[in-house]
C-alpha atoms as a printed R data frame, in Angstrom:
    type eleno elety resid chain resno       x       y       z
1   ATOM     1    CA   UNK     A     1 -31.821 -13.329 -43.749
2   ATOM     2    CA   UNK     A     2 -28.788 -13.810 -45.960
3   ATOM     3    CA   UNK     A     3 -27.896 -17.265 -44.636
4   ATOM     4    CA   UNK     A     4 -30.691 -19.204 -46.391
5   ATOM     5    CA   UNK     A     5 -29.965 -17.377 -49.633
6   ATOM     6    CA   UNK     A     6 -26.219 -17.924 -49.311
7   ATOM     7    CA   UNK     A     7 -26.642 -21.639 -48.539
8   ATOM     8    CA   UNK     A     8 -29.083 -22.041 -51.430
9   ATOM     9    CA   UNK     A     9 -26.612 -20.389 -53.814
10  ATOM    10    CA   UNK     A    10 -23.815 -22.650 -52.589
11  ATOM    11    CA   UNK     A    11 -25.984 -25.745 -53.124
12  ATOM    12    CA   UNK     A    12 -26.998 -24.568 -56.602
13  ATOM    13    CA   UNK     A    13 -23.314 -24.015 -57.440
14  ATOM    14    CA   UNK     A    14 -22.849 -27.681 -56.527
15  ATOM    15    CA   UNK     A    15 -25.452 -28.585 -59.195
16  ATOM    16    CA   UNK     A    16 -28.251 -29.227 -56.708
17  ATOM    17    CA   UNK     A    17 -31.849 -28.314 -57.468
18  ATOM    18    CA   UNK     A    18 -32.723 -25.631 -54.910
19  ATOM    19    CA   UNK     A    19 -35.752 -23.560 -53.947
20  ATOM    20    CA   UNK     A    20 -36.357 -21.150 -51.085
21  ATOM    21    CA   UNK     A    21 -39.924 -20.929 -49.752
22  ATOM    22    CA   UNK     A    22 -40.696 -17.567 -48.141
23  ATOM    23    CA   UNK     A    23 -43.474 -17.854 -45.575
24  ATOM    24    CA   UNK     A    24 -44.937 -15.959 -42.573
25  ATOM    25    CA   UNK     A    25 -43.023 -12.605 -42.687
26  ATOM    26    CA   UNK     A    26 -40.387 -13.804 -45.171
27  ATOM    27    CA   UNK     A    27 -42.194 -12.341 -48.190
28  ATOM    28    CA   UNK     A    28 -41.469  -8.842 -46.889
29  ATOM    29    CA   UNK     A    29 -37.824  -9.390 -47.891
30  ATOM    30    CA   UNK     A    30 -39.024  -9.889 -51.471
31  ATOM    31    CA   UNK     A    31 -41.021  -6.652 -51.608
32  ATOM    32    CA   UNK     A    32 -39.910  -4.435 -54.487
33  ATOM    33    CA   UNK     A    33 -37.243  -2.021 -53.281
34  ATOM    34    CA   UNK     A    34 -36.402  -3.897 -50.076
35  ATOM    35    CA   UNK     A    35 -33.491  -6.023 -51.401
36  ATOM    36    CA   UNK     A    36 -31.810  -2.793 -52.511
37  ATOM    37    CA   UNK     A    37 -32.018  -1.287 -49.020
38  ATOM    38    CA   UNK     A    38 -31.296  -4.134 -46.580
39  ATOM    39    CA   UNK     A    39 -27.599  -4.522 -45.888
40  ATOM    40    CA   UNK     A    40 -26.110  -7.742 -44.526
41  ATOM    41    CA   UNK     A    41 -23.689  -6.644 -41.825
42  ATOM    42    CA   UNK     A    42 -20.256  -8.187 -41.470
43  ATOM    43    CA   UNK     A    43 -18.051  -8.148 -38.384
44  ATOM    44    CA   UNK     A    44 -15.468  -5.962 -40.123
45  ATOM    45    CA   UNK     A    45 -17.896  -3.311 -41.341
46  ATOM    46    CA   UNK     A    46 -20.400  -2.762 -44.125
47  ATOM    47    CA   UNK     A    47 -21.631  -5.814 -45.952
48  ATOM    48    CA   UNK     A    48 -23.405  -6.356 -49.241
49  ATOM    49    CA   UNK     A    49 -27.035  -5.607 -49.955
50  ATOM    50    CA   UNK     A    50 -29.399  -8.592 -49.699
51  ATOM    51    CA   UNK     A    51 -30.231  -7.929 -53.346
52  ATOM    52    CA   UNK     A    52 -26.687  -8.965 -54.244
53  ATOM    53    CA   UNK     A    53 -27.216 -12.374 -52.657
54  ATOM    54    CA   UNK     A    54 -30.649 -12.756 -54.273
55  ATOM    55    CA   UNK     A    55 -29.233 -11.937 -57.713
56  ATOM    56    CA   UNK     A    56 -26.335 -14.331 -57.205
57  ATOM    57    CA   UNK     A    57 -28.655 -17.157 -56.141
58  ATOM    58    CA   UNK     A    58 -31.019 -16.614 -59.071
59  ATOM    59    CA   UNK     A    59 -28.112 -16.603 -61.524
60  ATOM    60    CA   UNK     A    60 -27.190 -20.037 -60.147
61  ATOM    61    CA   UNK     A    61 -30.734 -21.322 -60.681
62  ATOM    62    CA   UNK     A    62 -32.241 -21.033 -57.196
63  ATOM    63    CA   UNK     A    63 -36.032 -20.811 -57.360
64  ATOM    64    CA   UNK     A    64 -37.705 -18.236 -55.122
65  ATOM    65    CA   UNK     A    65 -41.143 -19.368 -53.957
66  ATOM    66    CA   UNK     A    66 -43.575 -17.348 -51.899
67  ATOM    67    CA   UNK     A    67 -46.460 -18.587 -49.759
68  ATOM    68    CA   UNK     A    68 -49.764 -17.159 -50.995
69  ATOM    69    CA   UNK     A    69 -51.388 -16.886 -47.526
70  ATOM    70    CA   UNK     A    70 -48.232 -15.176 -46.246
71  ATOM    71    CA   UNK     A    71 -48.610 -12.522 -48.925
72  ATOM    72    CA   UNK     A    72 -52.095 -11.878 -47.551
73  ATOM    73    CA   UNK     A    73 -50.741 -11.817 -43.986
74  ATOM    74    CA   UNK     A    74 -48.340  -9.022 -44.957
75  ATOM    75    CA   UNK     A    75 -50.860  -7.080 -47.065
76  ATOM    76    CA   UNK     A    76 -48.975  -7.946 -50.249
77  ATOM    77    CA   UNK     A    77 -49.820  -9.259 -53.717
78  ATOM    78    CA   UNK     A    78 -47.581 -10.712 -56.406
79  ATOM    79    CA   UNK     A    79 -47.387  -7.213 -57.908
80  ATOM    80    CA   UNK     A    80 -45.496  -6.169 -54.751
81  ATOM    81    CA   UNK     A    81 -42.704  -8.757 -55.042
82  ATOM    82    CA   UNK     A    82 -39.537  -8.669 -57.108
83  ATOM    83    CA   UNK     A    83 -39.489 -10.302 -60.525
84  ATOM    84    CA   UNK     A    84 -38.836 -14.006 -60.819
85  ATOM    85    CA   UNK     A    85 -40.705 -15.113 -57.690
86  ATOM    86    CA   UNK     A    86 -43.247 -17.934 -57.991
87  ATOM    87    CA   UNK     A    87 -46.317 -18.155 -55.763
88  ATOM    88    CA   UNK     A    88 -47.316 -21.568 -54.402
89  ATOM    89    CA   UNK     A    89 -49.620 -22.748 -51.653
90  ATOM    90    CA   UNK     A    90 -48.994 -25.090 -48.777
91  ATOM    91    CA   UNK     A    91 -50.024 -28.239 -50.661
92  ATOM    92    CA   UNK     A    92 -47.558 -27.488 -53.471
93  ATOM    93    CA   UNK     A    93 -44.812 -26.833 -50.932
94  ATOM    94    CA   UNK     A    94 -45.582 -30.089 -49.126
95  ATOM    95    CA   UNK     A    95 -45.355 -31.971 -52.423
96  ATOM    96    CA   UNK     A    96 -41.926 -30.418 -53.094
97  ATOM    97    CA   UNK     A    97 -40.746 -31.177 -49.560
98  ATOM    98    CA   UNK     A    98 -41.862 -34.822 -49.687
99  ATOM    99    CA   UNK     A    99 -39.983 -35.365 -52.954
100 ATOM   100    CA   UNK     A   100 -36.847 -33.499 -51.825
101 ATOM   101    CA   UNK     A   101 -33.671 -35.242 -50.732
102 ATOM   102    CA   UNK     A   102 -33.301 -32.651 -47.967
103 ATOM   103    CA   UNK     A   103 -35.252 -29.743 -46.498
104 ATOM   104    CA   UNK     A   104 -33.571 -27.050 -44.405
105 ATOM   105    CA   UNK     A   105 -35.741 -24.720 -42.362
106 ATOM   106    CA   UNK     A   106 -34.893 -21.349 -40.821
């Protein structure tokens, strides 16, 4: 889960406009309390919490977008997600994707 966030932060550090769209089960990573408990493992031992990568990406200007139907799928509402996340539907995502220079999917 850290790879999309890490790559988004790197792109934002290169002055690119970046957004991550969390869909299907992705919104569960944005549930309040989860980023502070999920640790990204490294080969040499303990890694950083996913919250560290989220904070770093947001500081660099990465937008965090969540799919409204995917919130429903996971029994979540916007009150359940961390601050700073925007909710958009499929049509809004498609509009962003069509206008984007590149779209990376995980």
